[in-house]
Coordinates of C-alpha atoms in Angstrom, one line a residue:
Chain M
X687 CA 36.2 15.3 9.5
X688 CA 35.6 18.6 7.7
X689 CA 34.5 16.4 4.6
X690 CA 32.0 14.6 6.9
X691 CA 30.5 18.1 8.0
X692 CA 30.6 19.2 4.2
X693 CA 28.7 16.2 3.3
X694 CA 26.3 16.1 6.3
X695 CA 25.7 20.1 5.4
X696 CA 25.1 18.6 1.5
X697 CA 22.8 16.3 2.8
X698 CA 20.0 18.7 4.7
X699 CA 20.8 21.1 1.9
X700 CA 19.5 18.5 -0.9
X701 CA 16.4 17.4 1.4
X702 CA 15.5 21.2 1.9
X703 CA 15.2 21.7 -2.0
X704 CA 13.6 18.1 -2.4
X705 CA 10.8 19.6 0.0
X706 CA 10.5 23.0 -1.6
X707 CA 10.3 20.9 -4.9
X708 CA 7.9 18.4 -3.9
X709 CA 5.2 20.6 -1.9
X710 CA 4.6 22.8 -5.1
X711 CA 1.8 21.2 -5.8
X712 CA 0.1 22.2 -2.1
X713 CA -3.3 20.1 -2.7
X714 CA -1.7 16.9 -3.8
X715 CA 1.2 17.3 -1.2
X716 CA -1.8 17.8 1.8
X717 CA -3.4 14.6 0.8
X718 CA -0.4 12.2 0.5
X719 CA 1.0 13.6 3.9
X720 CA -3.3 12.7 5.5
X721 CA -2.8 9.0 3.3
X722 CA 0.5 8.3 4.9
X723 CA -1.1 9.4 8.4
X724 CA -3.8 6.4 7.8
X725 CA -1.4 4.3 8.5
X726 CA -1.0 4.5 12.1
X727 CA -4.6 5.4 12.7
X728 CA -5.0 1.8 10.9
X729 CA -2.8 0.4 13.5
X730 CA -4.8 1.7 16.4
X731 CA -7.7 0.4 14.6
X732 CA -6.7 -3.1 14.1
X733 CA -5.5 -3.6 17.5
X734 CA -7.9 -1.7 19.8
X735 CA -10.6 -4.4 17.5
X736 CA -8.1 -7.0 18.5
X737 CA -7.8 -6.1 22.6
X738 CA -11.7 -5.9 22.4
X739 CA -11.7 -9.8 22.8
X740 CA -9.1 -10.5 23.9
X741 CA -6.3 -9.3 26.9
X742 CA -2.8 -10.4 26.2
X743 CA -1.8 -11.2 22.5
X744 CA 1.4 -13.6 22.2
X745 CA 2.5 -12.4 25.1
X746 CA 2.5 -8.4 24.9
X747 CA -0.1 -6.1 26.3
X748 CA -2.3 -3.6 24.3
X749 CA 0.3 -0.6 24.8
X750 CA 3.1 -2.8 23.8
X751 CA 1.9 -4.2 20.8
X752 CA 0.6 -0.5 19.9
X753 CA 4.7 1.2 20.3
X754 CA 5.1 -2.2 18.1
X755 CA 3.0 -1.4 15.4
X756 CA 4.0 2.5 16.1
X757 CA 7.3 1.7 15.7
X758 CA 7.3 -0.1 12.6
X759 CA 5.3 2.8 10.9
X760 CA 8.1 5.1 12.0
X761 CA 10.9 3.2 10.6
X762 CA 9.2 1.7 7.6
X763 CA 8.3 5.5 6.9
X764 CA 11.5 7.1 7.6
X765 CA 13.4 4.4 5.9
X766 CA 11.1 5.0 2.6
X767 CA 11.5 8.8 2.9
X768 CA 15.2 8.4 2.7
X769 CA 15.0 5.7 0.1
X770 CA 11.9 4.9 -2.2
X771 CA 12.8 1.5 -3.4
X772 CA 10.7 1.4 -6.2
X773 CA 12.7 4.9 -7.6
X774 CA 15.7 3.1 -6.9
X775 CA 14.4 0.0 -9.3
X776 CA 13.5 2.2 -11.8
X777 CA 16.0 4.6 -12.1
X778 CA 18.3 1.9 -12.0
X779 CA 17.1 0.6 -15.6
X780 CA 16.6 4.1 -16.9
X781 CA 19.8 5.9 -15.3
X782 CA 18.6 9.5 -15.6
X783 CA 19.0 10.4 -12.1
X784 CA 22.1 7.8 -10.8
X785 CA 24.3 9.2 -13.8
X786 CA 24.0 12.6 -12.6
X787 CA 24.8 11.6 -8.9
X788 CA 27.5 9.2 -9.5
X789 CA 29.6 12.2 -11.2
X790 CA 29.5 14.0 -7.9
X791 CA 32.3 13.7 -5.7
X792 CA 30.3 12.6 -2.8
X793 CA 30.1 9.3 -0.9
X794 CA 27.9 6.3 -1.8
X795 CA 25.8 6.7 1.6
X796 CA 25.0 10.4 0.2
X797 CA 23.8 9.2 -3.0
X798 CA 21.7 6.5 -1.3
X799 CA 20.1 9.0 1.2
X800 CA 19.1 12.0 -1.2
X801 CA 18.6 10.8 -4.4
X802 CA 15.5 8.9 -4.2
X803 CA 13.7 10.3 -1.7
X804 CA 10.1 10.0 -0.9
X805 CA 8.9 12.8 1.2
X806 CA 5.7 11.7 2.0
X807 CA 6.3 9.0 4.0
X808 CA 7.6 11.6 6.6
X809 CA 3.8 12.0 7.3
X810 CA 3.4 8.1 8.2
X811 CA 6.9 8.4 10.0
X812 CA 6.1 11.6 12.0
X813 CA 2.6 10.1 12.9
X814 CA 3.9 7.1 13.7
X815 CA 6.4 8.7 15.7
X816 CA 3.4 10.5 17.8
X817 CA 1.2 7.0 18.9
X818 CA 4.6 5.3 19.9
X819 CA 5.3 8.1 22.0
X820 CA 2.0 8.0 23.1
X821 CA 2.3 4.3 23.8
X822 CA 5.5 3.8 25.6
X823 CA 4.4 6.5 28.2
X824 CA 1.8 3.7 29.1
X825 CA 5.0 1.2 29.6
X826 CA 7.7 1.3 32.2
X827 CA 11.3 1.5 30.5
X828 CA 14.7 1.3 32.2
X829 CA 17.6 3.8 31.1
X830 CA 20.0 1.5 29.3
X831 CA 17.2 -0.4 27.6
X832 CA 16.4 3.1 26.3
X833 CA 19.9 3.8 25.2
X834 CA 20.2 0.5 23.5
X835 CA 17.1 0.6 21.4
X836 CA 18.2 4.2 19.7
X837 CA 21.2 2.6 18.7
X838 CA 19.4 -0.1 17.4
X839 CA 16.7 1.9 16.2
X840 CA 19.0 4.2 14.1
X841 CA 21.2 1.3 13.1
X842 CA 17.6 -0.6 11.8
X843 CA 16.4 2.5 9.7
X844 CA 19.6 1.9 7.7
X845 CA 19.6 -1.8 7.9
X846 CA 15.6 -1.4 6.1
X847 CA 17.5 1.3 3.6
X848 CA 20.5 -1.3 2.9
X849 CA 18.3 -4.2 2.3
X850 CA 15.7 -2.1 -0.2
X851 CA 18.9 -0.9 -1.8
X852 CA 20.6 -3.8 -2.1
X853 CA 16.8 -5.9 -3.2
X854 CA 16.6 -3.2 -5.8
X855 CA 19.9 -4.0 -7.5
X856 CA 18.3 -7.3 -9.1
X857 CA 16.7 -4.9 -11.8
X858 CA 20.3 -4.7 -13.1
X859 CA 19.6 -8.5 -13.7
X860 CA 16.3 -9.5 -13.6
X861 CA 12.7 -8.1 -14.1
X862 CA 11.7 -5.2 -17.1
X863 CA 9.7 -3.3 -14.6
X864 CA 11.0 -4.1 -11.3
X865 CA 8.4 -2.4 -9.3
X866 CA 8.1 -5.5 -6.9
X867 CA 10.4 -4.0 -4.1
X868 CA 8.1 -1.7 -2.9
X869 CA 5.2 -4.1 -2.7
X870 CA 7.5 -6.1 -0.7
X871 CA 8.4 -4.0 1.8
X872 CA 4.9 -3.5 2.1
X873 CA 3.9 -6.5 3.3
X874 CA 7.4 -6.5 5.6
X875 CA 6.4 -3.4 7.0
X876 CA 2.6 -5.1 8.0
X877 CA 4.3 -8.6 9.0
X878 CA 6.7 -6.7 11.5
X879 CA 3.9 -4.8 12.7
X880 CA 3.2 -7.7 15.2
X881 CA 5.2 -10.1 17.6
X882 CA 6.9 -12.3 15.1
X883 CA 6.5 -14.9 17.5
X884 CA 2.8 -15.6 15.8
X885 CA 4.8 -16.6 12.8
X886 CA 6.6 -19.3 14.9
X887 CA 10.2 -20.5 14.2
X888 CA 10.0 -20.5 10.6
X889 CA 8.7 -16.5 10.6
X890 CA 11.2 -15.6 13.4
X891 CA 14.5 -17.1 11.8
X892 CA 13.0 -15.5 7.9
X893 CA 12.8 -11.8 9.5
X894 CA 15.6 -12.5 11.4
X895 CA 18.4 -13.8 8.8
X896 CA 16.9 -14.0 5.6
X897 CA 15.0 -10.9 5.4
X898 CA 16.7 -9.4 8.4
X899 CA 13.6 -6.3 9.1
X900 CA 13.0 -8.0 12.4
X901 CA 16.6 -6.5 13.7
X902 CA 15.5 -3.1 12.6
X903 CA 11.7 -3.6 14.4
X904 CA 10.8 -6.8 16.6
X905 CA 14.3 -6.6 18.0
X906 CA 14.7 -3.3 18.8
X907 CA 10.7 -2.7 20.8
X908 CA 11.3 -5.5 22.3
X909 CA 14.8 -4.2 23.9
X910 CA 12.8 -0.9 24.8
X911 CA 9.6 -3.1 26.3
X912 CA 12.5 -5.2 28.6
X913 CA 11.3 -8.1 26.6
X914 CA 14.9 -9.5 26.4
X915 CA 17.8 -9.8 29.8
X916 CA 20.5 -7.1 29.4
X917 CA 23.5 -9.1 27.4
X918 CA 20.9 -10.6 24.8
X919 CA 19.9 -7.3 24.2
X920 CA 23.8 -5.9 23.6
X921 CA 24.1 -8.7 21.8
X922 CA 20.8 -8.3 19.1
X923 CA 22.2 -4.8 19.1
X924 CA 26.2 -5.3 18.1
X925 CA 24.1 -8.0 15.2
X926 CA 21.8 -5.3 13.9
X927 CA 24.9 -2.6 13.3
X928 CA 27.4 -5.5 12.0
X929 CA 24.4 -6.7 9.6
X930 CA 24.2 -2.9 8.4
X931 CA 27.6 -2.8 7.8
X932 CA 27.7 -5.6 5.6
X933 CA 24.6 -4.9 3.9
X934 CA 26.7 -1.4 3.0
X935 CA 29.5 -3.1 1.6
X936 CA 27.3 -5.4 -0.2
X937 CA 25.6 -3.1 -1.8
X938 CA 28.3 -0.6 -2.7
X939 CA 30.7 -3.6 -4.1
X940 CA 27.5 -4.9 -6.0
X941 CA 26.1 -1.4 -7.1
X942 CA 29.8 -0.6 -8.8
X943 CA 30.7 -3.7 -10.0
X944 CA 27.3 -3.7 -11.9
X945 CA 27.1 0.0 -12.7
X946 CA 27.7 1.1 -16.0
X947 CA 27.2 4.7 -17.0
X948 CA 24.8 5.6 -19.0
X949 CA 24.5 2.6 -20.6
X950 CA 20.9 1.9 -20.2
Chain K
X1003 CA -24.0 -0.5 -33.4
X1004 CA -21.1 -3.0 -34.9
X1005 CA -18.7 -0.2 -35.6
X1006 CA -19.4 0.5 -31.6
X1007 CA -18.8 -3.1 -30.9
X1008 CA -15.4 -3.3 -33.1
X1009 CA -14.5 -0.1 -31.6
X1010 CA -14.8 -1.3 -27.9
X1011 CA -13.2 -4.5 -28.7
X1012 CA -10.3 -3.0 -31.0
X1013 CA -9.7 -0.6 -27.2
X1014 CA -10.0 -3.5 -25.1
X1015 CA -7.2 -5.9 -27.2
X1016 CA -4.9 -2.9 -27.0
X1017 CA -5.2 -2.0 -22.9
X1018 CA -5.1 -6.2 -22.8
X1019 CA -1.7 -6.2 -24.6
X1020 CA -0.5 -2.6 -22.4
X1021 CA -2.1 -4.3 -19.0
X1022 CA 0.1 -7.5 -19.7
X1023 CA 3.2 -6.0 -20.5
X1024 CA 5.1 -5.8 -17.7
X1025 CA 4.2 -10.0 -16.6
X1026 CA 6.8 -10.9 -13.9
X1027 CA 5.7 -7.6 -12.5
X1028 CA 2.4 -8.4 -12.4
X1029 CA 2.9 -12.2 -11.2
X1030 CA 5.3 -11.2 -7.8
X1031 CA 2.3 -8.1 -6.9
X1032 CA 0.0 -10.9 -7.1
X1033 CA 2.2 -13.1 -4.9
X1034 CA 3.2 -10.7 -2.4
X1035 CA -0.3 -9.2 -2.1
X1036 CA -1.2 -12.5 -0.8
X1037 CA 1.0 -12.5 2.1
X1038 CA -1.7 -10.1 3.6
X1039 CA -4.2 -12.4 4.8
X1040 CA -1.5 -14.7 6.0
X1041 CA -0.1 -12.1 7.7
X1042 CA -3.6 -11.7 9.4
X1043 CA -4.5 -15.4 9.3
X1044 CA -2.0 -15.9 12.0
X1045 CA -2.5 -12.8 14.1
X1046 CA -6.2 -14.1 14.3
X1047 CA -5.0 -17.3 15.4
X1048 CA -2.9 -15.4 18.6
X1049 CA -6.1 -13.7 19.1
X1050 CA -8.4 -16.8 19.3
X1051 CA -6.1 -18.5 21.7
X1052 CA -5.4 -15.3 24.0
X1053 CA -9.6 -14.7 24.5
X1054 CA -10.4 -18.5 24.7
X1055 CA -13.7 -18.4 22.5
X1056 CA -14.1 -20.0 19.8
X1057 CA -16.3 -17.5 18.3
X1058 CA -15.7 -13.2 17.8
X1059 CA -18.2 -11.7 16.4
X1060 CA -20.4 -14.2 15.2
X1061 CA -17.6 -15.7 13.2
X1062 CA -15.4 -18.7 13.9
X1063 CA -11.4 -18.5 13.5
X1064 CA -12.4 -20.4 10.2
X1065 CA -14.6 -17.9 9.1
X1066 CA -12.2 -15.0 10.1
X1067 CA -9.5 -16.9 7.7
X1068 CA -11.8 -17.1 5.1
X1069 CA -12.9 -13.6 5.3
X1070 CA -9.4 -12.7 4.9
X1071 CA -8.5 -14.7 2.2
X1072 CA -11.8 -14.2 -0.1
X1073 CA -10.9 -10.0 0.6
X1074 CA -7.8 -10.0 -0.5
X1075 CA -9.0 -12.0 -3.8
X1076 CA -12.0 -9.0 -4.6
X1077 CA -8.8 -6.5 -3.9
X1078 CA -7.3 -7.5 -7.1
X1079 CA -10.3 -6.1 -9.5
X1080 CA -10.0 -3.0 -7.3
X1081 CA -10.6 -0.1 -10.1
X1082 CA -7.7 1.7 -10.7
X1083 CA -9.7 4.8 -12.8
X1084 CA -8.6 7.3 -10.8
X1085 CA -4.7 7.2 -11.5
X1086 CA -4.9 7.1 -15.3
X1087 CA -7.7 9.6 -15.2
X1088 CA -5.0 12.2 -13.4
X1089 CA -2.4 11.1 -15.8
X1090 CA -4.0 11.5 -18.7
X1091 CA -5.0 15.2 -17.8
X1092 CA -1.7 16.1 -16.0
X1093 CA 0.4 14.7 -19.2
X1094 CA -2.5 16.1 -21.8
X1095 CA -3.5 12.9 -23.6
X1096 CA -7.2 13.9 -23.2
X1097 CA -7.2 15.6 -26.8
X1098 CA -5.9 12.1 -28.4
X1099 CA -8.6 10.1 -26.6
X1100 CA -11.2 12.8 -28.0
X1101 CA -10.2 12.8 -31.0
X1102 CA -10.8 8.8 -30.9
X1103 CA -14.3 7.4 -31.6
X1104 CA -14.6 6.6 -28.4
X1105 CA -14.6 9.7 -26.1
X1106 CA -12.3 10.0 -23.4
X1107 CA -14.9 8.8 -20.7
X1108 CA -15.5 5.5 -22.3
X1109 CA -12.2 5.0 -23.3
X1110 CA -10.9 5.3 -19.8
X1111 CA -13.5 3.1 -18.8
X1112 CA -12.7 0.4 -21.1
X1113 CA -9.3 0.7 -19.9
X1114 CA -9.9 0.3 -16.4
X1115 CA -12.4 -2.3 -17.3
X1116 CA -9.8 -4.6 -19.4
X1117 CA -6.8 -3.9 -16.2
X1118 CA -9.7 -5.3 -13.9
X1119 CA -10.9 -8.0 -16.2
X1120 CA -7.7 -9.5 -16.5
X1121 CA -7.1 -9.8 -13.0
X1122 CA -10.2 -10.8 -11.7
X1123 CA -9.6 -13.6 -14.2
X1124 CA -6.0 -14.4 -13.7
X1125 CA -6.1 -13.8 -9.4
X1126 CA -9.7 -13.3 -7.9
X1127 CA -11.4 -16.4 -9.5
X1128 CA -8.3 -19.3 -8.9
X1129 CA -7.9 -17.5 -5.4
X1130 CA -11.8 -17.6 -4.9
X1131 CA -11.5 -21.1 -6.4
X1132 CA -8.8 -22.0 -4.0
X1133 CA -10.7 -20.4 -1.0
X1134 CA -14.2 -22.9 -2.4
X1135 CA -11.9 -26.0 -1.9
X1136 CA -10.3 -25.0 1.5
X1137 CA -13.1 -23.6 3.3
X1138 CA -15.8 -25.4 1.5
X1139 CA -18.3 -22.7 1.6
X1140 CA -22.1 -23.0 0.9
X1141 CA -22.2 -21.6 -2.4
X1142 CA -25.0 -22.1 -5.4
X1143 CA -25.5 -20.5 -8.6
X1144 CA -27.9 -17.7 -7.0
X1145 CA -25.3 -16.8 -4.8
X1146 CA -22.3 -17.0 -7.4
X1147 CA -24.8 -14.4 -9.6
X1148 CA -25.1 -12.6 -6.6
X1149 CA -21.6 -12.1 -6.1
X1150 CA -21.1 -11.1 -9.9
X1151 CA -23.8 -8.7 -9.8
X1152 CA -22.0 -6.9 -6.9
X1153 CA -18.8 -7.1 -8.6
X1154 CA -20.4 -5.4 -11.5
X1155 CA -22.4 -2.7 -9.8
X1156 CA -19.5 -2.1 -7.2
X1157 CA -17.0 -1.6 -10.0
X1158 CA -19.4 1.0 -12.2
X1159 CA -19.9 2.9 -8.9
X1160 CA -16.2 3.7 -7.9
X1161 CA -15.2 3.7 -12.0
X1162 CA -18.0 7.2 -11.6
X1163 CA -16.6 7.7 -8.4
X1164 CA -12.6 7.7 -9.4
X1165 CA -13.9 9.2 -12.7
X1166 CA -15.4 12.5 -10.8
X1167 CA -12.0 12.6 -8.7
X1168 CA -9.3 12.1 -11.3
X1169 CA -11.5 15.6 -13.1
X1170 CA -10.1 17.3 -10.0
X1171 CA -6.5 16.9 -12.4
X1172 CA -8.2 19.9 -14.6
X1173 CA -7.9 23.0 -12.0
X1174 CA -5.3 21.4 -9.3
X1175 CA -2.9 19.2 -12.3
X1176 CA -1.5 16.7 -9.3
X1177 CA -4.0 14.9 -7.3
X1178 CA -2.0 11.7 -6.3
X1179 CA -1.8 12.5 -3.0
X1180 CA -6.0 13.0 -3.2
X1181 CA -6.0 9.5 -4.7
X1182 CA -3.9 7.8 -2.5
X1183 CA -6.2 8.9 0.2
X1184 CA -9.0 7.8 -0.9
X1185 CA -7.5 4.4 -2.0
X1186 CA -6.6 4.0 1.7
X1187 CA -9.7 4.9 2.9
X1188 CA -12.0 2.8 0.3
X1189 CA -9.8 -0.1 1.6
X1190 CA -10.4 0.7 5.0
X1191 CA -14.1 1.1 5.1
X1192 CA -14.7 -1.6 2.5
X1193 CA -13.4 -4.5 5.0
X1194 CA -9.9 -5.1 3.8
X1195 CA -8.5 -3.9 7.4
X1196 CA -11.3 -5.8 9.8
X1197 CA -14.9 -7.0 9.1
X1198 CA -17.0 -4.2 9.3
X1199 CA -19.7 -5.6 12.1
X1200 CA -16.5 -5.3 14.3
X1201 CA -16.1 -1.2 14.2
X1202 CA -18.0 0.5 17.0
X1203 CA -21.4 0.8 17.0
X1204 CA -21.9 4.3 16.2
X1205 CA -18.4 4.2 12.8
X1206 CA -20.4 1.0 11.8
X1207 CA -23.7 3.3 11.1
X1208 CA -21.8 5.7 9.3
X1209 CA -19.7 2.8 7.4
X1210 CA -23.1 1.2 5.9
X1211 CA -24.2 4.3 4.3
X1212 CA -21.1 4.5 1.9
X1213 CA -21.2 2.4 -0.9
X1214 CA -17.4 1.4 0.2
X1215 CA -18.5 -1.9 1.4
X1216 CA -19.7 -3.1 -2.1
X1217 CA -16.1 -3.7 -2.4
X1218 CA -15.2 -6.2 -0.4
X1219 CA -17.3 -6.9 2.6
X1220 CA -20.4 -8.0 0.7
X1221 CA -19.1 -10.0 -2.0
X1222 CA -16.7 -11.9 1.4
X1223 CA -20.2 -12.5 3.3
X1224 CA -22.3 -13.1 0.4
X1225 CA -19.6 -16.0 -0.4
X1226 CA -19.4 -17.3 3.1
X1227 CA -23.2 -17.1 3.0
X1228 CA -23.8 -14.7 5.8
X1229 CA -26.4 -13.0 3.7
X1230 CA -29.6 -14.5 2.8
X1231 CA -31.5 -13.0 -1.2
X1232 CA -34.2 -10.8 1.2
X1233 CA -31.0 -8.8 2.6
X1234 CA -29.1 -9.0 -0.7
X1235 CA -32.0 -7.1 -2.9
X1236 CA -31.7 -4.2 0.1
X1237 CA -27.8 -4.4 -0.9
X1238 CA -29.3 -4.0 -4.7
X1239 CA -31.4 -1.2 -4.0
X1240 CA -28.6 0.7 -2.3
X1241 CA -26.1 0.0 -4.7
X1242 CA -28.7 1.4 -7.7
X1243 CA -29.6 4.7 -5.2
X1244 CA -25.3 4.9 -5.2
X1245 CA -24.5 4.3 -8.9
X1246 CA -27.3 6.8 -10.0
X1247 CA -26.1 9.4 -7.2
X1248 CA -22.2 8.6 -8.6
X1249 CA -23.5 8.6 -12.3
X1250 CA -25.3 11.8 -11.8
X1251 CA -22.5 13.5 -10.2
X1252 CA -19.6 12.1 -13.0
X1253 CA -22.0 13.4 -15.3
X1254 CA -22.0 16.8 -14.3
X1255 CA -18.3 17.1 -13.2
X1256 CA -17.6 15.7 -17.0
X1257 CA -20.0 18.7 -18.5
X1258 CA -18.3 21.4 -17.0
X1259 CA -14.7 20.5 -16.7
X1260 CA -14.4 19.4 -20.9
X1261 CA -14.9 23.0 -21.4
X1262 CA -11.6 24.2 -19.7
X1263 CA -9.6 21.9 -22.5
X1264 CA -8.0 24.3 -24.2
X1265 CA -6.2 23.1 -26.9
X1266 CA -3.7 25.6 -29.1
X1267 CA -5.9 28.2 -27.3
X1268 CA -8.8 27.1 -28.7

């Protein structure tokens, strides 16, 4: 218990110094935080252009497929400000940061959560945040629907940061650069944006098992929206956290059965 | 004049060789960039069959998919100038471009022109190839110089553009988060997001003033042949007004800034 305070103390510790380190250049830091706030001004673009012709898309209304798209901004973004993929891949093949972690005496979920950090994408997350707010209190939600989805929702951030961590982990294998994870996450982050019903089966079952992000987004709005009866909901839910907890120990057995020091 | 040729070409084998380094890196960018306009492709679709028309608009679900599609093929000769213009301040490579027959201007230039070269070759033409056979567009040789002529003046205007901003590195040393922005918002207002005719009326005034929609939207309608050679030598016009405004201003920016290289303080 008193380790689990130490470490949790560790962790908001390291993030305070990774913010006093990365806004020292105030310009720069202004602008990436106004980039990553694009993004869900995008959003509202695309589908207030969409809900101009037409009423009901795939089912979902225009303030349910706005805390949608919301949503996935906030957990794409909060799931890339805990873990930047592409620093991952990178650091992986060069090992100047990992080495210096892994010597620490501190859990594997510390080292995933605060030593590749991208602070930025707290703008996209925070903002994202804001419209879904703004959008559910357009929707009628019932209480255990509501407790459910932050389950799910927390539970889905680290399912996102598992599945980046554990993608990234092929540039011990494969790839000189490696840079690809971020690019696909990317396009993951757009594709959940919207019902993955439009994708039919074949797009429902890839985000679903394959590429699991639909258990961290789709799955989780639609609990909140009352898209799914009460037991299919428990049930998406007890899926998501089990799927994290695998992805955890896949990627801690992988990560230390392919680490090697400073090798690289 | 041949020393400037062999120079040129000796700069643009090297960026080739530097651009194609990283290759499987390269080939899955490509790849997953093009999930894009599927991803929007379908979404489309849903939005077709919710409203019940066959036409939003003025364009067909056809059209909307090849809009898509031909957007995300001009996104990969996007320039890129701004990012190794930062760099090379912020890391202080200026003085060995300088010292180089070429300048640093036109060396960054050629660089930006080889990284967009190559994958306007190796993506935009076999995707706009592919597009030609699936949506069997009206195209001729006027409107395939048409579309190269934008691609050309389009590229010069944000290479002075991304220039002029990447100068900002001299007084401020990061200005990735400035770049970033700007990247998101070229892509916005040059079509990448929606097609422009279908922001309000009053954003869609301000959106065809900027020289933004050189980018994408024109070269996407002038290849779906939704603009007819009276329209296109307006496009001209405003694209020559924009790359002598941009070429002006680069000019300027590039006059005073080289003066605050200060190199063993001198």
């Amino acid at each position: 218990m008193n380790d689990n305070i130490r470490n949790l103390r560790m962790l908001l510790l390291t993030h305070f110094y990774i913010f006093k380190g990365t806004f020292s250049y105030r310009l720069s830091s202004v602008f990436f935080i106004l980039a990553t706030l694009l993004n869900p001004v995008i959003s509202v673009v695309i589908i207030s252009s969409l809900y101009a012709y037409a009423n009901g898309i795939a089912g979902w209304n225009y303030f349910q497929l706005l805390a949608l798209s919301a949503f996935s901004t906030f957990v794409m973004g909060m799931a890339l400000y805990l873990m930047n993929p592409d620093d991952l891949s990178k650091d992986l093949k060069r090992g100047k940061k990992i080495n210096r972690v892994m010597l620490l005496p501190l859990p594997m979920w510390f080292v995933i959560f605060t030593s590749f950090s991208d602070v930025f994408m707290l703008g996209s997350a925070f903002g994202g945040l804001a419209l879904f707010l703004y959008a559910i209190s357009h929707t009628s939600i019932g209480l255990i629907n509501g407790i459910l989805f932050v389950i799910a929702a927390i539970s889905g951030i680290a399912l996102v940061d598992l599945l980046m961590g554990a993608l990234s982990l092929l540039a011990f294998k494969f790839l000189g650069s490696a840079g690809w994870t971020g690019w696909l996450f990317q396009e993951l982050g757009s594709a959940n944006s919207y019902p993955l019903t439009i994708y039919g089966s074949l797009g429902l079952l890839l985000f679903s098992f394959a590429l699991p992000i639909g258990l961290a987004i789709y799955f989780p709005a639609s609990i909140l929206l009352g898209k799914f009866s009460a037991y299919y909901s428990l049930g998406i839910v007890v899926i998501s956290v089990l799927t994290t907890l695998l992805l955890y120990r896949i990627f801690k057995l992988t990560f230390n059965s392919s680490y090697a020091g400073g090798k690289s | 004049m041949d020393l400037r040729i062999q120079q040129l070409n000796a700069h643009f084998m090297i960026s080739l060789k530097s651009t194609m380094a990283y290759f499987s890196d390269f080939v899955l960018r490509i790849f997953f960039q093009l999930t894009e306009p599927i991803i929007f492709a379908l979404l489309w679709t849903a939005v077709y069959a919710a409203s019940g028309t066959s036409t939003i608009a003025g364009m067909s679900l056809t059209s909307m998919y090849e809009y898509y599609f031909v957007v995300a093929a001009f996104a990969y000769s996007y320039s890129w100038l701004g990012w190794e213009v930062s760099e090379a301040v912020s890391e202080g490579r200026v003085l060995g471009y300088m010292l180089r027959p070429l300048g640093f201007p036109t060396a960054m230039f050629v660089e930006s022109l080889v990284f967009a070269t190559v994958r306007t070759a190796l993506t935009t033409l076999p995707i706009l190839a592919l597009a030609t056979l699936l949506f069997h567009p009206a195209l001729s040789l006027a409107s395939i110089l048409m579309i190269m002529l934008i691609m050309i003046m389009s590229f010069s205007i944000m290479s002075l553009f991304w220039f002029t901003l990447g100068c900002m590195a001299f007084y401020v040393t990061e200005i990735g988060g400035v770049i970033m922005f700007f990247t998101f918002t070229n892509m916005m207002l040059g079509g990448t997001v929606i097609p422009l005719q279908m922001f309000p009326d009053m954003v869609q005034k301000a959106v065809f003033l900027l020289p933004f929609q050189l980018l994408f939207y024109v070269p996407a309608r002038i290849f779906s042949g939704a603009i007819n050679t009276a329209q296109f030598l307006g496009i001209v016009e405003f694209a020559i007004a924009w790359l002598i405004i941009m070429g002006m201003f680069a000019f300027l920016v590039w006059d005073r800034v080289k003066r605050k290289i200060n190199v063993f303080g001198i």
